[in-house]
Short mmCIF file of C-alpha atoms in Angstrom, two decimals:
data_model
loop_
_atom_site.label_atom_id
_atom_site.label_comp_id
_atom_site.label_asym_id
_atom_site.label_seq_id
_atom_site.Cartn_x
_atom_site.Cartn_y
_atom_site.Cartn_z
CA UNK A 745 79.04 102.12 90.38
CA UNK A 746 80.86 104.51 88.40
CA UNK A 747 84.65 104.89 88.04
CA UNK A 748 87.14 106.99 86.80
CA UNK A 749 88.73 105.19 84.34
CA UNK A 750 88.64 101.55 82.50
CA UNK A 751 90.62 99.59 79.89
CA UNK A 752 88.41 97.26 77.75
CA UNK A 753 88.90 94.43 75.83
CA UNK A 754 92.30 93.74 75.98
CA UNK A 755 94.70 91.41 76.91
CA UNK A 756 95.67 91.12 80.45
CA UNK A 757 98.90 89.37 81.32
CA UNK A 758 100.82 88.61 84.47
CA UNK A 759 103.93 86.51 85.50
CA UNK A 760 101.09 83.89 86.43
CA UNK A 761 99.05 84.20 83.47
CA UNK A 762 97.26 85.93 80.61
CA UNK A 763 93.77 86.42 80.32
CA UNK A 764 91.56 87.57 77.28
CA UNK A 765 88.78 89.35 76.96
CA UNK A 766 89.73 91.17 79.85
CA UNK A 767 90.52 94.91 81.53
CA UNK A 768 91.27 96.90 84.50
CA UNK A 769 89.20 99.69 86.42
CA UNK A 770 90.56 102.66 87.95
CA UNK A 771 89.37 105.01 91.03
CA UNK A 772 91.55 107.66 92.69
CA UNK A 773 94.88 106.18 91.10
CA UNK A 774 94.37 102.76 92.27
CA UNK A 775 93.55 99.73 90.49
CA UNK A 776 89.94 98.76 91.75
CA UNK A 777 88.83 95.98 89.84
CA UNK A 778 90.68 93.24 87.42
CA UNK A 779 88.72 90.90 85.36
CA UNK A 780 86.31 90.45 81.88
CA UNK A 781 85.41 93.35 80.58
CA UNK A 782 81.55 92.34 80.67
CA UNK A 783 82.09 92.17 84.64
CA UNK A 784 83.82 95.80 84.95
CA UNK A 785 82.00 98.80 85.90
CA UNK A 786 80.77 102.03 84.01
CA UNK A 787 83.35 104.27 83.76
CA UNK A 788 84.21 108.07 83.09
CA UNK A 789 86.61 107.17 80.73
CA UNK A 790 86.70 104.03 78.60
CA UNK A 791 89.57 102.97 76.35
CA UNK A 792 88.62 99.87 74.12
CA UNK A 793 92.00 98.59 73.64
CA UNK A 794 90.83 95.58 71.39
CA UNK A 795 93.84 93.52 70.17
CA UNK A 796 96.09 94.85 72.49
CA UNK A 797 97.91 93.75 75.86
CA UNK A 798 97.59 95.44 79.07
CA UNK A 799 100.72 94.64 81.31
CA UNK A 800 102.24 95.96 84.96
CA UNK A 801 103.77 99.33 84.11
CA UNK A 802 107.15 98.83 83.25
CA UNK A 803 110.03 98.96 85.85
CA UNK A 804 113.17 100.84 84.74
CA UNK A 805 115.72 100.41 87.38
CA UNK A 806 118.31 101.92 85.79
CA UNK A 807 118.14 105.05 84.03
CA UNK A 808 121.07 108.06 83.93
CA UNK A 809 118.83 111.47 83.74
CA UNK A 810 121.48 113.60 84.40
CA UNK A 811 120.03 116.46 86.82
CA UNK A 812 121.17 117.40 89.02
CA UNK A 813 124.17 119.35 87.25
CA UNK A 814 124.18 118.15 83.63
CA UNK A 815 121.13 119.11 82.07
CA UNK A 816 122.30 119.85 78.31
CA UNK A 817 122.81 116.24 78.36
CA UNK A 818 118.86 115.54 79.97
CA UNK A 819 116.99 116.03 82.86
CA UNK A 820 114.13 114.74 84.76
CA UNK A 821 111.54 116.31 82.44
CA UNK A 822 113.12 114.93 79.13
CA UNK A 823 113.69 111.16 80.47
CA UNK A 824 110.61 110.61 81.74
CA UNK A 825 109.02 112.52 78.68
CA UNK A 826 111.08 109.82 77.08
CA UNK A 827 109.64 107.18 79.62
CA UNK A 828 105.68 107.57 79.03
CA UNK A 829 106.53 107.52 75.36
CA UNK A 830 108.02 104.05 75.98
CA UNK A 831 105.93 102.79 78.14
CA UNK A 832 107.50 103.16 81.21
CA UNK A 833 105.73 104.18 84.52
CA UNK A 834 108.80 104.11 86.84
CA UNK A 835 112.15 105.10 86.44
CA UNK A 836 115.16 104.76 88.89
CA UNK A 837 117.79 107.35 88.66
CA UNK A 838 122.01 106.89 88.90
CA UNK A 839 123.87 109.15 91.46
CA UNK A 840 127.09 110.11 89.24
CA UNK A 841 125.72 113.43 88.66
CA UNK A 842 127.07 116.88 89.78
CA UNK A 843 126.98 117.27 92.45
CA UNK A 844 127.23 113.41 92.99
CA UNK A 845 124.21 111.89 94.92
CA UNK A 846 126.54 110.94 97.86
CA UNK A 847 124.92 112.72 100.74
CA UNK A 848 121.09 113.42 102.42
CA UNK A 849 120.76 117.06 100.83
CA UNK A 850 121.87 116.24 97.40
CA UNK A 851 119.44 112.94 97.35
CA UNK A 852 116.95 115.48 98.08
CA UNK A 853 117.73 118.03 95.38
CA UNK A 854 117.31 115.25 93.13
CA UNK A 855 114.03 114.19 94.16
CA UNK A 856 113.24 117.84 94.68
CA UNK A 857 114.04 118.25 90.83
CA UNK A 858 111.82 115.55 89.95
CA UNK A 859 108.57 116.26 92.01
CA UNK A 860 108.68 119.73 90.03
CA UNK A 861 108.98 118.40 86.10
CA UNK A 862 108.64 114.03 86.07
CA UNK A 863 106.18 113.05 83.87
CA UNK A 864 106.37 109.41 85.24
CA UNK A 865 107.32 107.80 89.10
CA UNK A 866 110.86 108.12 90.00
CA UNK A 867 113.36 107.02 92.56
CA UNK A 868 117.05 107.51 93.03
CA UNK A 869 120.01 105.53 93.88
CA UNK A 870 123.15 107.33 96.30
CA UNK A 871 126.72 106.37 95.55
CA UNK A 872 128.73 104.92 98.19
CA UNK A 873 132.73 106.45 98.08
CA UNK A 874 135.36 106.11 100.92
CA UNK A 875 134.33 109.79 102.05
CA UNK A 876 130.47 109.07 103.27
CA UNK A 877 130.34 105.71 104.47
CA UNK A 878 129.22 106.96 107.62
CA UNK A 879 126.53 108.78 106.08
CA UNK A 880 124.76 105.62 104.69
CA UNK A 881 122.30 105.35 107.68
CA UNK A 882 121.31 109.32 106.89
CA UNK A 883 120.73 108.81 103.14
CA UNK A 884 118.60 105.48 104.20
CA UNK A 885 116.87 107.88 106.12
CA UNK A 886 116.43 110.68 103.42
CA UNK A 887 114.62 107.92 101.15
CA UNK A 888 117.24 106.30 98.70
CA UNK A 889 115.99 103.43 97.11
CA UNK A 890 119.53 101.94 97.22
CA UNK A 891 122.95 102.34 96.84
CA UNK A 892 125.66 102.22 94.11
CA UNK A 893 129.59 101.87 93.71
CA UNK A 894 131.16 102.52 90.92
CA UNK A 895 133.69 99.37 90.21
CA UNK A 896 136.83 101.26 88.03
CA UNK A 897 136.26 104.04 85.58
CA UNK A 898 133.13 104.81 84.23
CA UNK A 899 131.27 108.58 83.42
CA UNK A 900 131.34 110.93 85.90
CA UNK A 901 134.87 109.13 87.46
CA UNK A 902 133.49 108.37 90.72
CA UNK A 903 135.82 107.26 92.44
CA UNK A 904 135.63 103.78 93.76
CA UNK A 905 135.89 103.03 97.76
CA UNK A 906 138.95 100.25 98.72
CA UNK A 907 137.50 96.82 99.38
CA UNK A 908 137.99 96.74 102.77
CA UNK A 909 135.74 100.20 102.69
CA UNK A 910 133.47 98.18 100.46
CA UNK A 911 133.05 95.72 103.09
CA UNK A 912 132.45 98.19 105.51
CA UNK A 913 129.79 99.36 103.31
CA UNK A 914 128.28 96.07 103.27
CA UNK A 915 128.02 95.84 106.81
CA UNK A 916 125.97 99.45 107.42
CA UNK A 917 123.88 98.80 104.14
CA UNK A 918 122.70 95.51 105.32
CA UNK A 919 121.76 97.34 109.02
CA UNK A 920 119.16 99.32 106.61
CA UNK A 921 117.91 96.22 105.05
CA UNK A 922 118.76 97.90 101.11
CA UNK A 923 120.24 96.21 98.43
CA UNK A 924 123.83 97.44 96.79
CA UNK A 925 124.55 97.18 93.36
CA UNK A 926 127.62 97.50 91.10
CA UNK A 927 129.36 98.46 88.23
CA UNK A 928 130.94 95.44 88.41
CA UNK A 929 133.93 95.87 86.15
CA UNK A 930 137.60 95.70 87.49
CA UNK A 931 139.33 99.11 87.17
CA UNK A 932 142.90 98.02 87.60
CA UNK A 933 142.48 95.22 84.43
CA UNK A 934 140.69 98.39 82.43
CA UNK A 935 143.44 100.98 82.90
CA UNK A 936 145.90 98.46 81.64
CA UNK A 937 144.63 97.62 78.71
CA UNK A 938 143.19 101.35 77.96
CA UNK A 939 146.87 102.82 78.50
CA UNK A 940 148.48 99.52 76.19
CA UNK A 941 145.85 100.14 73.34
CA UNK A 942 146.37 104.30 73.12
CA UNK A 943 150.10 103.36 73.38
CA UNK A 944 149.72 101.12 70.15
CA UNK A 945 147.48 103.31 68.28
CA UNK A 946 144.76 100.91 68.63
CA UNK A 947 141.88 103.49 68.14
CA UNK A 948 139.09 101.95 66.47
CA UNK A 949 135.75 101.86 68.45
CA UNK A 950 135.99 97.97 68.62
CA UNK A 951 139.18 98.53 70.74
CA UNK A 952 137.16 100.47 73.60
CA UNK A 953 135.45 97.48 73.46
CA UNK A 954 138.04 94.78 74.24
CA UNK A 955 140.18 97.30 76.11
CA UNK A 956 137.38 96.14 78.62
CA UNK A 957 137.57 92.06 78.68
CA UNK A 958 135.02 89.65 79.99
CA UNK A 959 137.57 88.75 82.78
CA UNK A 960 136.77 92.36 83.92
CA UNK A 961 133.45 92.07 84.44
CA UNK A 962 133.53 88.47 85.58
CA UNK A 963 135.82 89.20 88.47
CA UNK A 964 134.22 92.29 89.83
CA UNK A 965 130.91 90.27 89.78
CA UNK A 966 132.56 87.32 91.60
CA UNK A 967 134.42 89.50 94.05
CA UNK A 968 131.82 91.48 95.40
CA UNK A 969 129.60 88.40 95.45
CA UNK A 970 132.05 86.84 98.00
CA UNK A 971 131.85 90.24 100.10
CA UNK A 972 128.07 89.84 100.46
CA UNK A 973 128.84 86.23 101.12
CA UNK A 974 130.48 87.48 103.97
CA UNK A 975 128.95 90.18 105.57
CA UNK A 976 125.07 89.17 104.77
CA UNK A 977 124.49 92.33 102.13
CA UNK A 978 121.95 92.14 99.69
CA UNK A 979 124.06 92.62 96.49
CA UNK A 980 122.72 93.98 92.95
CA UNK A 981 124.92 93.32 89.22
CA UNK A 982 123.91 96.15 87.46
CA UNK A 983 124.34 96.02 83.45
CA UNK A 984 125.58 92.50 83.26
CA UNK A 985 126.31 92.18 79.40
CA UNK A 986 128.22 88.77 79.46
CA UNK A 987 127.84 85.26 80.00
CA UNK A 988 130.48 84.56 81.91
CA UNK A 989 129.33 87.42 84.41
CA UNK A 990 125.58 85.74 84.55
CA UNK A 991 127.42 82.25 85.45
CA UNK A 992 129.39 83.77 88.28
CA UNK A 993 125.91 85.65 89.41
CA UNK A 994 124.20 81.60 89.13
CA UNK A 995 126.78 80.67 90.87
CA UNK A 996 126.35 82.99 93.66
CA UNK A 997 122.52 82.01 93.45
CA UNK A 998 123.94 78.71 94.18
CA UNK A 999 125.80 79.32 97.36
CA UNK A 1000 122.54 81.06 99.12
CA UNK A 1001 123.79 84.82 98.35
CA UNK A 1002 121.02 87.32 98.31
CA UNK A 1003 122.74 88.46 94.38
CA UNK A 1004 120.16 89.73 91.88
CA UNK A 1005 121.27 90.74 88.32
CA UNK A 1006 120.06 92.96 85.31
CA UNK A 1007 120.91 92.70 81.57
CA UNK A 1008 119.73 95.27 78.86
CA UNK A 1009 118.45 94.84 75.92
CA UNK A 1010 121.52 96.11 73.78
CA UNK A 1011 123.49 93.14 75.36
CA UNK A 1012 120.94 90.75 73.99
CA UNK A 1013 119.95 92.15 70.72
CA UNK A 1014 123.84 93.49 69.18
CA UNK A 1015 127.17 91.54 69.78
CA UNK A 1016 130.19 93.31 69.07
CA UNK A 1017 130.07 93.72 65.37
CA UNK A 1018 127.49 96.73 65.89
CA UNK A 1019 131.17 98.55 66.82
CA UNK A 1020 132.10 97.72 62.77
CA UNK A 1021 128.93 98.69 61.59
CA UNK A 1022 127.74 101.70 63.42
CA UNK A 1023 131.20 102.77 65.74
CA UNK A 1024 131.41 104.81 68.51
CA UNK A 1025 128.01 105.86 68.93
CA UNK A 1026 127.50 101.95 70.10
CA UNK A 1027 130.18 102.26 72.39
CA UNK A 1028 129.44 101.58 76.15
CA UNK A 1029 130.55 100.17 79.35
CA UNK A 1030 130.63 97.67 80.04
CA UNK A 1031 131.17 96.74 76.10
CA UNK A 1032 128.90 94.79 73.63
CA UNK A 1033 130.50 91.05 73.79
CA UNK A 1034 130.69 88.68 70.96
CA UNK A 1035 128.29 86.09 69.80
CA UNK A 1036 129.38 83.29 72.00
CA UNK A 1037 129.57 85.38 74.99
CA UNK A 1038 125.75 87.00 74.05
CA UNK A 1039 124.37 83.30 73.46
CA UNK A 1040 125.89 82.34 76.81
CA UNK A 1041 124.20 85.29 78.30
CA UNK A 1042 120.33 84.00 76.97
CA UNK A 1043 121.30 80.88 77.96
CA UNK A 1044 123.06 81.40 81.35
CA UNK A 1045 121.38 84.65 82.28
CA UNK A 1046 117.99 84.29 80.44
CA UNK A 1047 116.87 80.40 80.29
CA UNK A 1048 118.59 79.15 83.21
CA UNK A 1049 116.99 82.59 85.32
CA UNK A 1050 120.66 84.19 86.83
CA UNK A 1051 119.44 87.60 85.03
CA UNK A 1052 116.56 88.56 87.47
CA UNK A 1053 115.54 91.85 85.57
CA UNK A 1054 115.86 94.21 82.49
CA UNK A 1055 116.55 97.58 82.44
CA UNK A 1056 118.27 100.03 80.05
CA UNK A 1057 121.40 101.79 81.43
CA UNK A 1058 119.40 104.90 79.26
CA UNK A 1059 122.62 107.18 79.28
CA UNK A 1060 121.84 110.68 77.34
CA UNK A 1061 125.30 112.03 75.43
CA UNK A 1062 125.25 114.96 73.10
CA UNK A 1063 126.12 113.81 69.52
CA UNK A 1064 129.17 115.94 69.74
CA UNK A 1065 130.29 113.61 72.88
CA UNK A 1066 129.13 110.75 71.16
CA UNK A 1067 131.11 111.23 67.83
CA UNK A 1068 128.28 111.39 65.80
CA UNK A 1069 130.18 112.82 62.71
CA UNK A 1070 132.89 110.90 62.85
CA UNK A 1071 131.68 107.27 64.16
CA UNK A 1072 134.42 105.51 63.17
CA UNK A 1073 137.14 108.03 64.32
CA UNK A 1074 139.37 107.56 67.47
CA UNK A 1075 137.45 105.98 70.15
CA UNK A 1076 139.06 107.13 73.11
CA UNK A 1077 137.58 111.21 72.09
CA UNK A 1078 134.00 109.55 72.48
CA UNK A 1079 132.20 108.81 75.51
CA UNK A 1080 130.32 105.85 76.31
CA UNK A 1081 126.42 105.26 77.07
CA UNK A 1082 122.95 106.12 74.94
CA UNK A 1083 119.82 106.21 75.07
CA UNK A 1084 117.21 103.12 75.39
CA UNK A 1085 113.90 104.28 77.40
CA UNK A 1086 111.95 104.22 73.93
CA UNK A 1087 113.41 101.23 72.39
CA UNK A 1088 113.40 98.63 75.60
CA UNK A 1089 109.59 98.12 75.33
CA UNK A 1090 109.80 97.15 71.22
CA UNK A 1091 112.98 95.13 71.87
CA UNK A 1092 111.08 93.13 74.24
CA UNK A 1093 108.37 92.93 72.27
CA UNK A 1094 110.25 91.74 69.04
CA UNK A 1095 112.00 89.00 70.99
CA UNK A 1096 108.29 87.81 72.42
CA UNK A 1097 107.25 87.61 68.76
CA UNK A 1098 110.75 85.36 67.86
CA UNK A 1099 110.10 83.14 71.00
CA UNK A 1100 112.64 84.20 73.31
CA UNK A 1101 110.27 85.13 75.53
CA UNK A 1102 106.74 84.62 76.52
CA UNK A 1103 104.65 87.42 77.67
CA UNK A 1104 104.19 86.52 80.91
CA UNK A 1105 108.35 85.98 81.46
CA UNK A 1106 108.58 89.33 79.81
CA UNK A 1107 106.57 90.93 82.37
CA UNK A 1108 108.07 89.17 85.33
CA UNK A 1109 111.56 90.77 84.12
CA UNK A 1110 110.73 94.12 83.12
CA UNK A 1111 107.96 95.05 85.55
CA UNK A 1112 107.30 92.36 88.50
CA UNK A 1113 111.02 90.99 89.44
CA UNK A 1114 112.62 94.52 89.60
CA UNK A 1115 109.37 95.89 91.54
CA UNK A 1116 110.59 93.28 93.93
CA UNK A 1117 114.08 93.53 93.58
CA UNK A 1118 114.38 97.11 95.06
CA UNK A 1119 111.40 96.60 97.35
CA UNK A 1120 108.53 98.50 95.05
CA UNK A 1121 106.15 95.84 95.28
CA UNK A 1122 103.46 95.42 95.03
CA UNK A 1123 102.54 99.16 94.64
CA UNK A 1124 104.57 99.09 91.42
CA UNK A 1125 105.13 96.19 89.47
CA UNK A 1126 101.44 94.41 90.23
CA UNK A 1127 97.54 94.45 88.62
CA UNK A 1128 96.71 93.57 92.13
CA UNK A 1129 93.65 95.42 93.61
CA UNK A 1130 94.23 98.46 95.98
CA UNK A 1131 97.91 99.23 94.15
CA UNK A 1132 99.06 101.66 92.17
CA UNK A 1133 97.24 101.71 88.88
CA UNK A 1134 100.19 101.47 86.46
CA UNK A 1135 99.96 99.80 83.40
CA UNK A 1136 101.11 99.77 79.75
CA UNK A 1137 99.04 98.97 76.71
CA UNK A 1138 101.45 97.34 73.83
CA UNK A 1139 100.15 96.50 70.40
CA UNK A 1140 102.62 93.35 70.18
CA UNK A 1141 101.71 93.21 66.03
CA UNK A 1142 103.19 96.59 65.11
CA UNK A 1143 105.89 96.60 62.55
CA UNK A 1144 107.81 99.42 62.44
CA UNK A 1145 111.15 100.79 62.16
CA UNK A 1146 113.40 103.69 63.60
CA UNK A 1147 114.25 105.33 60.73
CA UNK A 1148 115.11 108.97 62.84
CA UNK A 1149 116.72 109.18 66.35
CA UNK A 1150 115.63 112.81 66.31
CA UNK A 1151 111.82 111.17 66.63
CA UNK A 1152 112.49 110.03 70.20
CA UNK A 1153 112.02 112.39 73.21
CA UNK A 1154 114.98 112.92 75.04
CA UNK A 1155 117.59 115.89 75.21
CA UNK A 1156 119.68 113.99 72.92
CA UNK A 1157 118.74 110.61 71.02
CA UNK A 1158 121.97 108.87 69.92
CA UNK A 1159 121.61 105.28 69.89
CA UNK A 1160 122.59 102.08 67.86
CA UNK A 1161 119.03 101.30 67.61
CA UNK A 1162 118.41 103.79 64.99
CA UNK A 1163 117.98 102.39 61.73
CA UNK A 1164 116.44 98.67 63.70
CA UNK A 1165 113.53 97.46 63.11
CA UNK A 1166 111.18 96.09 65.18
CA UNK A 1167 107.51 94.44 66.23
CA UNK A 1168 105.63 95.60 68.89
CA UNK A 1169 105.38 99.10 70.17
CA UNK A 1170 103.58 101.04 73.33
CA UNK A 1171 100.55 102.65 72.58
CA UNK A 1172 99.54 103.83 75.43
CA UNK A 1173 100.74 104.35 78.89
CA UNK A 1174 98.59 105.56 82.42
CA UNK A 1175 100.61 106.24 86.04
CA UNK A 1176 98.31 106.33 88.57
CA UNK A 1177 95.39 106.06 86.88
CA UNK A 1178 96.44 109.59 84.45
CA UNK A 1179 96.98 108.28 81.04
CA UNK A 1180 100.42 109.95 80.26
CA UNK A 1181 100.88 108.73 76.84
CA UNK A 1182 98.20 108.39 73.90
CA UNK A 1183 98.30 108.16 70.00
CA UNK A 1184 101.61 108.66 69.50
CA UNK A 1185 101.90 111.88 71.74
CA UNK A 1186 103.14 112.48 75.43
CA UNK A 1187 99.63 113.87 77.13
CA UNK A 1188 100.45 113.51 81.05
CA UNK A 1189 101.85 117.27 82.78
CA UNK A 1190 105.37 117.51 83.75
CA UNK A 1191 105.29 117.34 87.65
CA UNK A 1192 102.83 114.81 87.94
CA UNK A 1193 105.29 111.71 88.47
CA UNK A 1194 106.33 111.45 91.99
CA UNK A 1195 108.51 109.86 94.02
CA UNK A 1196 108.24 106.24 95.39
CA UNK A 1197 108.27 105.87 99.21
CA UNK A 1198 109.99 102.61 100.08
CA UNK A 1199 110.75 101.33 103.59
#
């Protein structure tokens, strides 16, 4: 037997386990065989990835790529460019776009967009606002992996539905059997303290930050977990970036509520001093926290298992909206978000190598869990035989150090994580079987990701 494609003597890891030695086999996009590499068959292709690990492909559930409607920012082609360089086989895209992905036709323009130019799999989100709640059964229909509100103000000011609309919204969503998430942050606490701090001149980019308190975040989190405790809705906390938010999420756990929860790897690898030492083109939402609220967060969210997944919030600005040029000038002319679809895989990887993590918990949080989460699995997510055949290769012993932005893929490249330095990288990275990313260079075609199909 002959097959299209096998990795070679590598290491394979799971959530259950690691194994040396070892590879995977590929026919017709599909993962055929899993095992030693003495026991795998003849192939077409070989790649001898010796001293490397072979995981799940990576799971990014959260990823801004802009299109439809603001494409000088990014678009589907640049992201998931961006993606395969990082190691990423699936990406999830947000709905505050333009037009907003709020009804049927505009969820399929966007996936419309991306059959023609993804490099990488892809699925959408739709926003939920108080004018298409009775649309939610027709955007189920059209394919949405889930749906979205926007807590308070955020890019794209998409307008946030009452909470009695919210719980309305509950009630239809849980009739499809998706999962709603948040940006769980409390708009009426923000305003305040945005409209107090421009009043008082506070404009330094560590005032953006605290303009947006942990009480905030906690109480959005803790509100709309006592909606889903009441109307049965399976509830997401997207971006969770504080401790005190992962405890109310545990607590939630705790009670029996179907609540799952992301952080990102910003949260976990910068506190709030990054807005001192690199300014506004660190500044997002919700904010960096301090030290005691990060530890809380590995501790709460990471050790004790309230954070279910990782993802990036990989938010494309221009460096003119980002401030670039003046980084520690008046915070409130900058926007908020950057990018992270190149940098979540080494992150990762660097925390592995300073015991954080183990592989295997890695894999379960960046690949597996979200999979699961948004009902991907085991097509994506898995090594299991008969599934998709997406994996990433990692060299977890690479040193090296983003010394240019400008060497990453997307549109635009601002991020804090310039000038960081790191150990591990991806080397290589195959959707489907197609290897889309090799020796340092993006190889797949643009139009050969495709869209997941979900129940």
């Amino acid at each position: 037997m002959t097959v299209e494609l096998v990795v070679r003597n590598c290491t394979v890891v799971t959530p259950a386990d690691r194994t040396p030695d070892a590879g995977v086999a590929v026919e017709d996009g599909t993962i055929v065989a899993v095992g030693r590499s003495d026991r795998l068959p003849d192939a077409d292709r070989v790649l001898d990835a010796e001293g490397m690990v072979l995981v799940p492909g990576i799971v990014d559930c959260h990823i801004h790529n802009r299109e439809p409607g603001l494409e000088y920012k990014e678009d589907w082609e640049s992201a998931t460019r961006a993606a395969a360089a990082g190691g990423v086989t699936t990406v999830v895209g947000m709905p505050n776009t333009d037009p907003v992905i709020d009804r049927p036709e505009h969820l399929e323009l966007k996936f419309e967009r991306g059959e023609t130019s993804a490099h990488v799999d892809f699925q959408s989100y739709a926003v939920v606002t108080s004018e298409n709640l009775d649309l939610i059964p027709d955007i189920d229909e059209a394919g949405a992996l889930g749906y979205k509100i926007f807590l308070g103000s955020t890019v794209g000011d998409v307008p946030p539905p009452s909470d009695g609309e919210i719980l309305e919204a509950m009630e239809r969503i849980r009739e499809t059997g998706k999962r709603l998430g948040f940006h769980e942050e409390n708009g009426e606490i923000i305003d305040h303290y945005t409209e107090q701090f421009k009043a008082e001149g506070r404009n330094d980019p560590i005032d953006h930050s605290h303009s947006r308190p942990v009480i905030a975040e906690r109480e959005a989190v803790e509100r709309m977990i006592t909606f889903a405790e009441e109307t049965g809705a399976k509830v997401h906390m997207f971006h969770v970036s504080s401790g005190s938010a992962a405890e109310a999420v545990a607590r939630g756990k705790d009670r029996g509520v179907d609540v799952t929860a992301e952080t990102t790897p910003h949260y976990l690898w910068f506190t709030e001093e990054v807005m001192r030492e690199k300014g506004n083109p660190a500044r997002i939402q919700p904010p960096i926290r301090d030290a005691e609220e990060q530890e809380k967060l590995w501790d709460v969210g990471i050790e004790q298992g309230a954070i279910d997944c990782i993802a990036t919030d990989h938010a494309p600005h221009t460096p003119e909206e980002k401030k670039v040029d003046d980084p520690f000038g008046n915070t409130w002319d900058a926007i908020s978000g950057f990018v992270g679809l190149e940098t979540e895989v080494p992150v990762m990887l660097t925390f592995v190598d300073r015991g954080r993590f183990t592989l295997e918990e890695w894999v379960r949080r960046h690949s597996t869990r979200p999979a699961k989460v948004w009902g991907m699995y085991p097509q994506k997510g898995s090594l299991q035989v008969g599934t998709d055949a997406d994996f990433t290769i990692v060299d977890p012993d690479l040193e090296w150090t983003l010394e240019d932005r400008t060497d990453l893929h997307s549109k635009n490249c601002v991020t804090p994580f310039e000038g960081e330095s790191f150990r591990g990288k991806a080397v290589a990275t195959v959707v489907r079987g197609e290897v889309v990313y090799e020796d340092g260079e993006v190889v797949g075609e643009s139009g050969y990701g495709t869209r997941v199909d979900v129940d």
